[in-house]
């Protein structure tokens, strides 16, 4: 559940964010915050961002710390089961992506590809609370 | 080359109330202390991370034949688990759990509950089963089952107030647990009835 | 050269202390330096390219700096940094970890006001006000944390029995009580997403009125 993702993230937040020295760039928030998006875009953005984390981010986050790796595995597997539930919502609601959402998702990929893969993955993992705050707020 | 150790057998899971334990039968090597190591693999590792395995350091080179895997089974997906024996530098093959384990199959037991009538107040004391657990408490005036009322208790804090009650009739209460993470409930516990002394009750 | 100039030991334990979104940067003086150390502070919004100086915290000798105004958008995350100066020497800039006001703030307990009749007590809970700038609009805790709940504990001082209630709105009436009895109430705020809770408030007590017919 999202609560478990949040508690898994809280357990490694300081560790992961400390591995990200680049304070001047955000993957999820540049140039605009996720909070700019209306709740109607929520289903589409959440669906695609879950795919982004599962397909691109987690596999490049392996660390030398076995505790951190276990927590990343816990988060990644929780993403799979939450994504499965989101998938049902995605099918039922056919949540279409508006132009703004599509542009935002494209921008996130540009931000991601602008860094080397490990830095981009660790930065994205360190920004998980940005995604969770936005999901839980709207 | 030294003979390979026999791999652990009868690997199984005991899972109750969202606490999950891996157990196996010991490997017996005369005069030797056999140690065991446990690893897990979630659906993510299978599908997206080259079928990698993750060691559980609390169960690395242990001498007991049980490992608490609760902390690592933290998503409702299918997990693989395996155990290996070791004596010094000698290792066995990995013994792997037959079939996957998904925490949605955990067995949920009815909660321990104590019902209290304190003055004109109906209260319930519930067992603290951990943050994953909520409680659905049903209460009714005996004989009026159709007017049953429900209270969801999300956080257990000793004595929970249910309602105010009248003197005389019996009030009955039963409770079940609910685990949101797996969207399942236990069966109800034994119904308990209490009464506020005084007043005249129809049933006496 | 630069190394010598910046060879002062660094400020230590640079961190945000946040209560009800009043976000104050704190640090400890560099090791082994007596009086006379001065400090400069700067902050940055995570993901935005520049550090911004805080003029009110320039050449200060105290070891805190209120950055509430600069970090009031709780949908952003922040870093802050401190540099120490003494007798022409300076330290490195020492930074905080990433600060997320929404999840990293502490919540004060609610205040409790009580009134009573012969057989009931009425409880009104007031959540703490979130920090706001002098010209800013007030911000209620409920606006920031919509999933807010209260846990309320009611203690009968005569029987020493304590009951717990969990409520979503901020009022609770407990009827059918004993006349002429002292009841003490304490309450806690509980937010489910993100998971945050205040401590329990101090106990507020009241007596139910004496039974006139007795």
Coordinates of C-alpha atoms in Angstrom, one line a residue:
Chain A
X1 CA 0.0 0.0 0.0
X2 CA 1.0 3.6 -0.4
X3 CA 1.4 3.9 3.4
X4 CA 4.0 1.1 3.2
X5 CA 5.8 2.7 0.4
X6 CA 6.0 5.9 2.5
X7 CA 7.3 4.1 5.6
X8 CA 9.8 2.2 3.4
X9 CA 11.0 5.5 1.9
X10 CA 11.2 7.2 5.3
X11 CA 13.5 4.5 6.5
X12 CA 16.1 5.3 3.8
X13 CA 15.3 8.9 2.8
X14 CA 18.3 10.5 4.5
X15 CA 20.6 7.9 3.2
X16 CA 19.4 8.1 -0.4
X17 CA 19.1 11.9 -0.5
X18 CA 22.6 12.2 0.9
X19 CA 23.8 10.3 -2.2
X20 CA 22.4 13.0 -4.4
X21 CA 24.7 16.0 -4.5
X22 CA 22.9 17.9 -7.2
X23 CA 20.6 20.3 -5.5
X24 CA 20.0 22.5 -8.4
X25 CA 18.0 20.0 -10.5
X26 CA 14.9 18.0 -9.8
X27 CA 13.6 15.2 -11.9
X28 CA 9.9 15.5 -10.9
X29 CA 9.7 19.2 -10.0
X30 CA 11.5 20.9 -12.9
X31 CA 10.4 23.3 -14.3
X32 CA 7.0 22.9 -12.6
X33 CA 5.9 21.2 -9.5
X34 CA 3.6 18.2 -9.7
X35 CA 1.2 20.2 -7.5
X36 CA 0.5 22.4 -10.5
X37 CA -1.6 19.5 -12.0
X38 CA -5.3 19.2 -11.5
X39 CA -6.8 16.1 -10.0
X40 CA -8.3 15.2 -13.4
X41 CA -4.7 14.5 -14.6
X42 CA -4.0 12.5 -11.5
X43 CA -4.9 9.0 -12.9
X44 CA -2.7 9.5 -16.0
X45 CA 0.3 11.0 -14.2
X46 CA 0.2 8.5 -11.4
X47 CA 0.0 5.6 -13.8
X48 CA 2.9 6.8 -15.9
X49 CA 5.1 7.7 -13.0
X50 CA 4.6 4.3 -11.4
X51 CA 5.7 2.8 -14.7
X52 CA 8.7 5.2 -14.8
X53 CA 9.8 4.1 -11.3
X54 CA 9.3 0.4 -12.0
X55 CA 10.8 0.3 -15.5
X56 CA 13.6 2.8 -15.1
X57 CA 14.5 3.8 -11.6
X58 CA 14.6 1.0 -9.1
X59 CA 16.9 -1.3 -11.1
X60 CA 19.7 1.3 -11.0
X61 CA 19.5 2.0 -7.3
X62 CA 21.6 -0.9 -6.0
X63 CA 23.8 0.3 -3.1
X64 CA 26.6 -1.2 -1.0
X65 CA 24.2 -1.1 2.0
X66 CA 22.2 -4.3 2.3
X67 CA 19.6 -2.6 4.6
X68 CA 19.0 0.1 2.0
X69 CA 18.8 -2.6 -0.8
X70 CA 16.2 -4.5 1.2
X71 CA 14.1 -1.3 1.7
X72 CA 14.4 -0.5 -2.0
X73 CA 13.2 -4.0 -2.8
X74 CA 10.3 -3.5 -0.5
X75 CA 9.4 -0.2 -2.1
X76 CA 9.7 -1.7 -5.6
X77 CA 7.5 -4.7 -4.9
X78 CA 5.0 -2.4 -3.2
X79 CA 5.0 -0.3 -6.4
X80 CA 4.1 -3.4 -8.4
X81 CA 1.1 -4.3 -6.2
X82 CA -0.1 -0.6 -6.0
X83 CA 0.4 -0.3 -9.8
X84 CA -1.8 -3.4 -10.2
X85 CA -4.6 -1.6 -8.4
X86 CA -4.0 1.6 -10.3
X87 CA -4.2 -0.5 -13.5
X88 CA -7.7 -1.5 -12.6
X89 CA -8.6 2.3 -12.1
X90 CA -6.7 3.0 -15.4
X91 CA -8.8 0.5 -17.3
X92 CA -12.1 1.5 -15.7
X93 CA -11.6 5.2 -16.1
X94 CA -9.5 5.2 -19.4
X95 CA -7.7 8.1 -17.7
X96 CA -6.6 10.0 -20.7
X97 CA -3.5 12.0 -20.7
X98 CA -4.1 15.7 -21.5
X99 CA -1.5 17.6 -23.4
X100 CA -0.1 19.3 -20.3
X101 CA 0.3 15.9 -18.6
X102 CA 2.0 14.4 -21.6
X103 CA 4.4 17.4 -21.7
X104 CA 5.1 17.0 -18.0
X105 CA 5.9 13.3 -18.4
X106 CA 8.1 14.0 -21.4
X107 CA 9.9 16.7 -19.3
X108 CA 10.5 14.2 -16.5
X109 CA 12.1 11.8 -19.0
X110 CA 14.3 14.6 -20.4
X111 CA 15.4 15.5 -16.8
X112 CA 16.1 11.9 -16.1
X113 CA 18.1 11.4 -19.3
X114 CA 20.0 14.6 -18.6
X115 CA 22.0 12.8 -15.9
X116 CA 24.0 9.6 -15.9
X117 CA 21.7 6.7 -15.2
X118 CA 22.8 6.0 -11.6
X119 CA 22.7 9.6 -10.5
X120 CA 19.3 10.0 -12.2
X121 CA 17.9 6.8 -10.5
X122 CA 19.2 7.8 -7.1
X123 CA 17.8 11.3 -7.5
X124 CA 14.4 10.0 -8.6
X125 CA 14.3 7.6 -5.7
X126 CA 15.2 10.5 -3.3
X127 CA 12.3 12.5 -4.8
X128 CA 9.7 9.7 -4.0
X129 CA 8.2 11.9 -1.2
X130 CA 7.4 14.6 -3.8
X131 CA 5.3 12.0 -5.7
X132 CA 3.8 10.6 -2.5
X133 CA 3.0 14.1 -1.1
X134 CA 1.2 14.9 -4.4
X135 CA -0.6 11.6 -4.5
X136 CA -1.8 11.8 -0.9
X137 CA -2.8 15.5 -1.2
X138 CA -5.0 15.4 -4.2
Chain B
X1 CA 36.7 -31.7 -3.5
X2 CA 34.8 -31.9 -0.2
X3 CA 31.3 -33.6 -0.4
X4 CA 28.5 -31.0 -0.8
X5 CA 26.3 -30.6 2.2
X6 CA 22.7 -31.8 1.8
X7 CA 20.4 -28.9 1.2
X8 CA 17.7 -28.0 3.8
X9 CA 14.4 -29.9 3.4
X10 CA 10.8 -29.3 4.3
X11 CA 11.1 -25.5 3.7
X12 CA 7.8 -23.9 4.6
X13 CA 6.2 -20.7 5.7
X14 CA 4.2 -20.1 8.9
X15 CA 2.2 -16.9 8.5
X16 CA -0.2 -15.6 11.1
X17 CA -1.6 -12.1 11.5
X18 CA 0.9 -10.6 9.1
X19 CA 3.9 -12.1 10.8
X20 CA 5.8 -14.5 8.5
X21 CA 8.4 -17.1 9.4
X22 CA 10.4 -19.4 7.2
X23 CA 11.2 -22.8 8.7
X24 CA 13.0 -25.9 7.6
X25 CA 14.3 -29.2 9.0
X26 CA 17.8 -29.2 10.3
X27 CA 20.7 -30.6 8.3
X28 CA 22.5 -33.1 10.6
X29 CA 26.3 -33.4 10.2
X30 CA 27.8 -35.4 13.0
X31 CA 30.1 -33.4 15.3
X32 CA 29.5 -30.2 13.3
X33 CA 27.6 -27.0 13.8
X34 CA 25.5 -26.4 10.7
X35 CA 24.6 -22.8 9.9
X36 CA 22.0 -21.5 7.5
X37 CA 21.5 -18.4 5.3
X38 CA 18.2 -17.2 3.9
X39 CA 17.5 -15.1 0.8
X40 CA 14.3 -13.7 -0.8
X41 CA 13.2 -12.7 -4.3
X42 CA 10.1 -10.6 -4.9
X43 CA 8.1 -10.3 -8.1
X44 CA 10.1 -7.1 -8.8
X45 CA 13.4 -9.0 -8.6
X46 CA 12.1 -11.7 -10.8
X47 CA 10.5 -9.5 -13.5
X48 CA 12.8 -6.4 -13.5
X49 CA 16.1 -7.2 -11.8
X50 CA 17.4 -10.3 -13.6
X51 CA 15.9 -12.7 -11.1
X52 CA 18.3 -11.4 -8.4
X53 CA 18.1 -12.7 -4.8
X54 CA 18.5 -10.5 -1.7
X55 CA 20.1 -11.8 1.5
X56 CA 18.4 -11.4 4.8
X57 CA 21.3 -10.4 7.1
X58 CA 19.4 -11.3 10.3
X59 CA 19.3 -14.8 9.0
X60 CA 22.8 -15.1 7.7
X61 CA 24.8 -18.1 9.1
X62 CA 22.3 -18.7 11.8
X63 CA 22.1 -22.0 13.7
X64 CA 18.4 -22.0 14.3
X65 CA 16.0 -23.4 11.6
X66 CA 13.5 -20.5 11.6
X67 CA 13.8 -17.0 10.1
X68 CA 11.5 -14.0 10.7
X69 CA 10.9 -12.7 7.2
X70 CA 8.2 -10.2 8.1
X71 CA 10.2 -7.1 7.5
X72 CA 11.1 -8.2 3.9
X73 CA 7.7 -9.5 2.9
X74 CA 6.3 -6.0 2.8
X75 CA 4.3 -6.0 -0.4
X76 CA 1.3 -8.0 -1.6
X77 CA 3.2 -9.8 -4.4
X78 CA 4.5 -13.3 -4.9
X79 CA 7.9 -14.0 -3.1
X80 CA 10.4 -16.8 -3.6
X81 CA 12.5 -17.9 -0.6
X82 CA 15.5 -20.1 -0.3
X83 CA 17.8 -21.5 2.4
X84 CA 21.3 -22.9 2.2
X85 CA 23.4 -24.8 4.8
X86 CA 27.0 -24.2 5.6
X87 CA 29.7 -25.8 7.7
X88 CA 32.9 -23.8 7.6
X89 CA 33.6 -23.2 4.0
X90 CA 31.4 -26.0 2.8
X91 CA 28.0 -25.0 1.4
X92 CA 24.9 -26.9 0.3
X93 CA 22.8 -26.2 -2.7
X94 CA 20.0 -23.7 -2.2
X95 CA 16.8 -25.3 -0.9
X96 CA 13.9 -23.3 -2.3
X97 CA 10.4 -22.9 -1.0
X98 CA 7.9 -24.9 -3.1
X99 CA 5.7 -22.4 -4.8
X100 CA 5.5 -18.7 -4.0
X101 CA 4.4 -17.0 -0.9
X102 CA 2.1 -14.0 -0.9
X103 CA 1.2 -12.3 2.3
X104 CA -2.4 -12.1 1.3
X105 CA -2.6 -15.8 2.4
X106 CA -1.7 -15.0 6.0
X107 CA -4.1 -16.5 8.5
X108 CA -6.0 -13.8 10.5
X109 CA -7.1 -14.8 14.0
X110 CA -10.0 -13.1 15.8
X111 CA -8.8 -10.4 18.2
X112 CA -8.6 -10.7 21.9
X113 CA -11.2 -8.5 23.3
X114 CA -12.6 -7.5 26.7
X115 CA -15.9 -5.7 27.1
X116 CA -16.5 -3.3 30.0
X117 CA -19.5 -1.5 31.3
X118 CA -18.3 1.4 33.3
X119 CA -21.2 3.4 34.6
X120 CA -23.5 4.1 31.6
X121 CA -20.7 3.6 29.2
X122 CA -19.8 0.6 27.0
X123 CA -16.1 0.2 26.4
X124 CA -13.9 -2.3 24.8
X125 CA -10.3 -3.3 25.3
X126 CA -8.5 -4.7 22.2
X127 CA -5.2 -6.4 21.8
X128 CA -2.6 -4.3 20.0
X129 CA -1.7 -6.3 16.9
X130 CA 0.5 -3.8 15.2
X131 CA 0.1 -0.9 12.8
X132 CA -1.2 -3.0 9.9
X133 CA -4.4 -3.8 11.9
X134 CA -7.7 -2.0 12.3
X135 CA -10.7 -3.4 14.2
X136 CA -14.3 -3.5 13.2
X137 CA -16.4 -3.6 16.4
X138 CA -20.1 -4.5 16.3
X139 CA -22.4 -3.8 19.3
X140 CA -26.1 -4.1 19.9
X141 CA -28.7 -4.3 22.6
X142 CA -29.4 -8.0 23.2
X143 CA -32.5 -9.0 21.3
X144 CA -32.2 -6.1 18.9
X145 CA -29.6 -7.6 16.5
X146 CA -31.2 -5.8 13.6
X147 CA -30.1 -2.5 15.1
X148 CA -26.4 -3.5 15.3
X149 CA -24.0 -0.6 15.4
X150 CA -20.4 -0.5 14.1
X151 CA -17.3 1.3 15.1
X152 CA -14.0 1.1 13.2
X153 CA -11.0 1.4 15.6
X154 CA -7.9 2.3 13.6
X155 CA -5.5 2.7 16.5
X156 CA -5.6 0.6 19.6
X157 CA -5.2 2.7 22.7
X158 CA -6.2 0.7 25.8
X159 CA -9.9 1.3 26.5
X160 CA -11.9 2.5 23.6
X161 CA -15.3 4.1 24.2
X162 CA -18.1 2.6 22.1
X163 CA -21.3 4.3 23.4
X164 CA -23.4 5.3 26.3
X165 CA -25.9 2.6 27.4
X166 CA -29.0 2.3 29.7
X167 CA -29.2 0.4 32.9
X168 CA -31.0 -2.9 32.6
X169 CA -30.6 -4.6 29.2
X170 CA -27.6 -6.7 28.1
X171 CA -25.3 -5.1 25.6
X172 CA -23.4 -7.5 23.3
X173 CA -20.1 -6.8 21.4
X174 CA -18.0 -8.7 18.9
X175 CA -15.0 -7.7 16.9
X176 CA -12.9 -8.7 13.9
X177 CA -9.6 -7.4 12.6
X178 CA -9.2 -5.8 9.2
X179 CA -5.9 -5.5 7.4
X180 CA -6.1 -2.8 4.7
X181 CA -2.8 -3.8 3.0
X182 CA -4.3 -7.1 2.0
X183 CA -8.0 -6.1 2.2
X184 CA -8.9 -9.0 4.4
X185 CA -10.7 -9.5 7.7
X186 CA -10.5 -12.1 10.4
X187 CA -13.5 -13.9 11.6
X188 CA -15.4 -12.4 14.6
X189 CA -14.3 -13.2 18.1
X190 CA -16.6 -14.7 20.7
X191 CA -19.5 -12.3 21.5
X192 CA -19.4 -10.8 25.0
X193 CA -22.3 -9.2 26.7
X194 CA -22.4 -6.9 29.7
X195 CA -25.1 -5.0 31.6
X196 CA -25.3 -1.9 33.7
X197 CA -26.6 -2.9 37.1
X198 CA -29.9 -1.4 38.2
X199 CA -33.0 -0.8 36.1
X200 CA -35.5 -3.6 35.2
X201 CA -34.7 -5.7 32.2
X202 CA -37.3 -7.6 30.1
X203 CA -35.2 -10.7 30.0
X204 CA -34.8 -11.3 33.7
Chain C
X1 CA 45.2 31.5 0.1
X2 CA 41.6 30.3 0.2
X3 CA 42.4 27.2 2.2
X4 CA 44.0 29.2 5.0
X5 CA 41.3 31.8 4.9
X6 CA 38.6 29.1 5.3
X7 CA 40.4 27.0 7.8
X8 CA 38.0 27.8 10.7
X9 CA 36.3 24.7 12.0
X10 CA 32.8 24.2 10.6
X11 CA 29.5 24.9 12.3
X12 CA 28.0 21.6 13.5
X13 CA 24.7 19.8 13.3
X14 CA 23.1 22.3 10.9
X15 CA 19.4 21.3 10.8
X16 CA 15.9 22.6 10.6
X17 CA 13.7 22.6 13.7
X18 CA 10.1 22.9 12.6
X19 CA 7.0 23.1 14.7
X20 CA 3.6 23.9 13.1
X21 CA 5.6 24.9 10.0
X22 CA 7.6 27.5 11.8
X23 CA 10.9 26.5 10.3
X24 CA 14.0 27.6 12.1
X25 CA 17.5 26.7 11.1
X26 CA 19.7 25.7 14.1
X27 CA 23.4 24.8 14.4
X28 CA 26.1 24.5 17.0
X29 CA 29.2 26.7 17.1
X30 CA 32.4 25.3 15.5
X31 CA 34.4 23.1 17.9
X32 CA 36.9 24.9 20.1
X33 CA 35.9 28.4 19.1
X34 CA 35.0 30.7 22.0
X35 CA 33.0 33.9 21.7
X36 CA 33.1 36.3 18.8
X37 CA 32.1 33.8 16.0
X38 CA 29.8 35.3 13.5
X39 CA 27.6 33.5 10.9
X40 CA 26.0 33.9 7.5
X41 CA 23.0 31.9 6.3
X42 CA 21.8 31.1 2.8
X43 CA 19.0 28.8 1.6
X44 CA 17.9 27.2 -1.7
X45 CA 14.7 25.6 -3.1
X46 CA 15.5 22.0 -4.1
X47 CA 15.7 21.8 -7.9
X48 CA 16.1 25.5 -8.4
X49 CA 19.5 26.6 -9.4
X50 CA 20.5 29.3 -6.9
X51 CA 21.4 29.9 -3.3
X52 CA 19.7 32.9 -1.7
X53 CA 21.3 34.9 1.1
X54 CA 19.2 35.7 4.2
X55 CA 20.1 39.3 5.0
X56 CA 18.6 39.2 8.5
X57 CA 20.9 36.4 9.4
X58 CA 24.1 38.0 8.1
X59 CA 27.0 38.5 10.6
X60 CA 24.9 37.2 13.5
X61 CA 26.4 35.7 16.6
X62 CA 23.3 33.6 17.5
X63 CA 23.1 30.0 16.3
X64 CA 19.6 30.0 14.8
X65 CA 17.9 31.7 12.0
X66 CA 14.1 31.8 11.3
X67 CA 13.5 30.8 7.7
X68 CA 9.8 30.2 8.0
X69 CA 9.0 32.9 5.5
X70 CA 11.5 31.6 3.0
X71 CA 10.2 28.0 3.3
X72 CA 6.5 28.6 3.6
X73 CA 5.6 26.9 0.4
X74 CA 5.2 23.4 1.8
X75 CA 4.9 21.9 -1.7
X76 CA 8.6 22.6 -2.2
X77 CA 11.7 21.2 -0.4
X78 CA 14.7 23.2 0.8
X79 CA 18.3 23.2 1.8
X80 CA 19.9 25.8 4.1
X81 CA 23.6 26.4 4.8
X82 CA 25.7 28.2 7.4
X83 CA 29.2 29.7 7.3
X84 CA 31.2 30.8 10.3
X85 CA 33.7 33.7 10.6
X86 CA 36.2 34.6 13.3
X87 CA 39.2 37.0 13.2
X88 CA 39.4 37.1 9.5
X89 CA 39.1 33.3 9.1
X90 CA 36.0 31.4 7.9
X91 CA 34.7 27.9 7.7
X92 CA 33.2 26.0 4.9
X93 CA 29.5 26.3 4.1
X94 CA 27.7 23.5 6.1
X95 CA 24.4 22.3 4.7
X96 CA 21.3 20.7 6.1
X97 CA 19.8 17.6 4.7
X98 CA 16.8 18.1 2.3
X99 CA 14.0 19.6 4.3
X100 CA 10.3 18.8 3.4
X101 CA 8.1 21.1 5.5
X102 CA 5.0 18.9 5.0
X103 CA 6.5 15.7 6.5
X104 CA 9.4 17.1 8.6
X105 CA 7.4 19.5 10.8
X106 CA 6.2 18.6 14.3
X107 CA 2.7 19.3 15.3
X108 CA 1.8 20.7 18.7
X109 CA -1.0 19.1 20.6
X110 CA -4.5 20.8 20.5
X111 CA -5.7 23.0 23.3
X112 CA -8.7 21.6 25.1
X113 CA -11.6 23.7 26.5
X114 CA -14.2 22.0 28.7
X115 CA -17.6 22.8 30.1
X116 CA -19.8 20.6 32.1
X117 CA -23.4 20.0 33.3
X118 CA -24.5 17.6 36.1
X119 CA -24.0 14.5 33.9
X120 CA -22.0 15.5 30.9
X121 CA -18.8 17.3 29.8
X122 CA -18.4 19.1 26.5
X123 CA -15.0 19.1 24.9
X124 CA -13.8 21.6 22.3
X125 CA -10.5 21.0 20.7
X126 CA -8.5 23.7 19.0
X127 CA -5.7 22.7 16.7
X128 CA -2.5 24.8 16.7
X129 CA -2.3 27.5 14.0
X130 CA 0.3 26.9 11.4
X131 CA 3.0 29.6 11.0
X132 CA 2.1 32.4 8.7
X133 CA 3.9 35.5 7.6
X134 CA 2.6 38.8 9.1
X135 CA 0.9 39.7 5.9
X136 CA 0.0 36.2 4.9
X137 CA -3.4 34.5 5.4
X138 CA -3.9 32.2 8.3
X139 CA -3.5 28.6 7.5
X140 CA -5.3 25.9 9.4
X141 CA -3.9 22.5 10.1
X142 CA -6.9 21.0 8.5
X143 CA -6.1 22.7 5.2
X144 CA -2.6 21.3 5.2
X145 CA -3.6 17.8 6.5
X146 CA -7.1 17.0 5.4
X147 CA -7.0 13.5 7.0
X148 CA -6.6 15.0 10.5
X149 CA -8.2 13.2 13.5
X150 CA -8.1 13.7 17.2
X151 CA -7.5 11.0 19.9
X152 CA -9.1 12.1 23.1
X153 CA -8.5 10.5 26.5
X154 CA -11.0 11.1 29.4
X155 CA -10.0 10.1 32.9
X156 CA -12.5 9.7 35.7
X157 CA -10.4 11.0 38.7
X158 CA -12.6 9.1 41.2
X159 CA -12.4 5.6 39.6
X160 CA -9.1 6.3 37.9
X161 CA -10.5 4.8 34.7
X162 CA -9.5 6.2 31.4
X163 CA -11.4 6.0 28.1
X164 CA -10.3 6.8 24.6
X165 CA -12.3 8.4 21.8
X166 CA -11.2 8.9 18.2
X167 CA -13.0 11.8 16.4
X168 CA -12.7 13.6 13.2
X169 CA -14.4 16.9 14.1
X170 CA -13.2 19.0 17.0
X171 CA -16.1 18.6 19.5
X172 CA -17.1 15.8 21.7
X173 CA -19.9 15.5 24.3
X174 CA -19.6 12.7 26.8
X175 CA -23.0 12.2 28.4
X176 CA -24.2 9.9 31.2
X177 CA -21.5 10.8 33.7
X178 CA -21.5 10.9 37.5
X179 CA -22.4 14.2 39.1
X180 CA -19.9 16.0 41.3
X181 CA -17.0 14.1 39.8
X182 CA -13.7 15.4 38.4
X183 CA -12.9 14.4 34.8
X184 CA -9.5 15.1 33.2
X185 CA -9.2 15.3 29.4
X186 CA -6.1 15.3 27.1
X187 CA -6.0 15.1 23.4
X188 CA -3.7 14.3 20.5
X189 CA -3.7 15.2 16.8
X190 CA -3.3 12.3 14.4
X191 CA -2.6 12.6 10.7
X192 CA -2.7 9.5 8.6
X193 CA -1.2 10.8 5.3
X194 CA 1.6 11.6 5.7
X195 CA 1.8 9.8 9.0
X196 CA 2.3 12.5 11.7
X197 CA 1.0 12.9 15.2
X198 CA 1.4 15.4 18.0
X199 CA 2.0 14.4 21.6
X200 CA -0.9 14.3 24.0
X201 CA -1.8 17.7 25.4
X202 CA -1.5 18.4 29.1
X203 CA -4.6 17.4 31.1
X204 CA -7.4 19.8 31.5
X205 CA -9.8 19.0 34.3
X206 CA -13.4 19.9 35.1
X207 CA -16.0 18.8 37.6
X208 CA -19.5 17.7 36.7
X209 CA -22.0 19.7 38.8
X210 CA -23.4 18.3 42.0
X211 CA -26.7 16.5 41.7
X212 CA -29.3 19.0 43.0
X213 CA -31.8 16.3 43.7
X214 CA -29.4 14.3 45.9

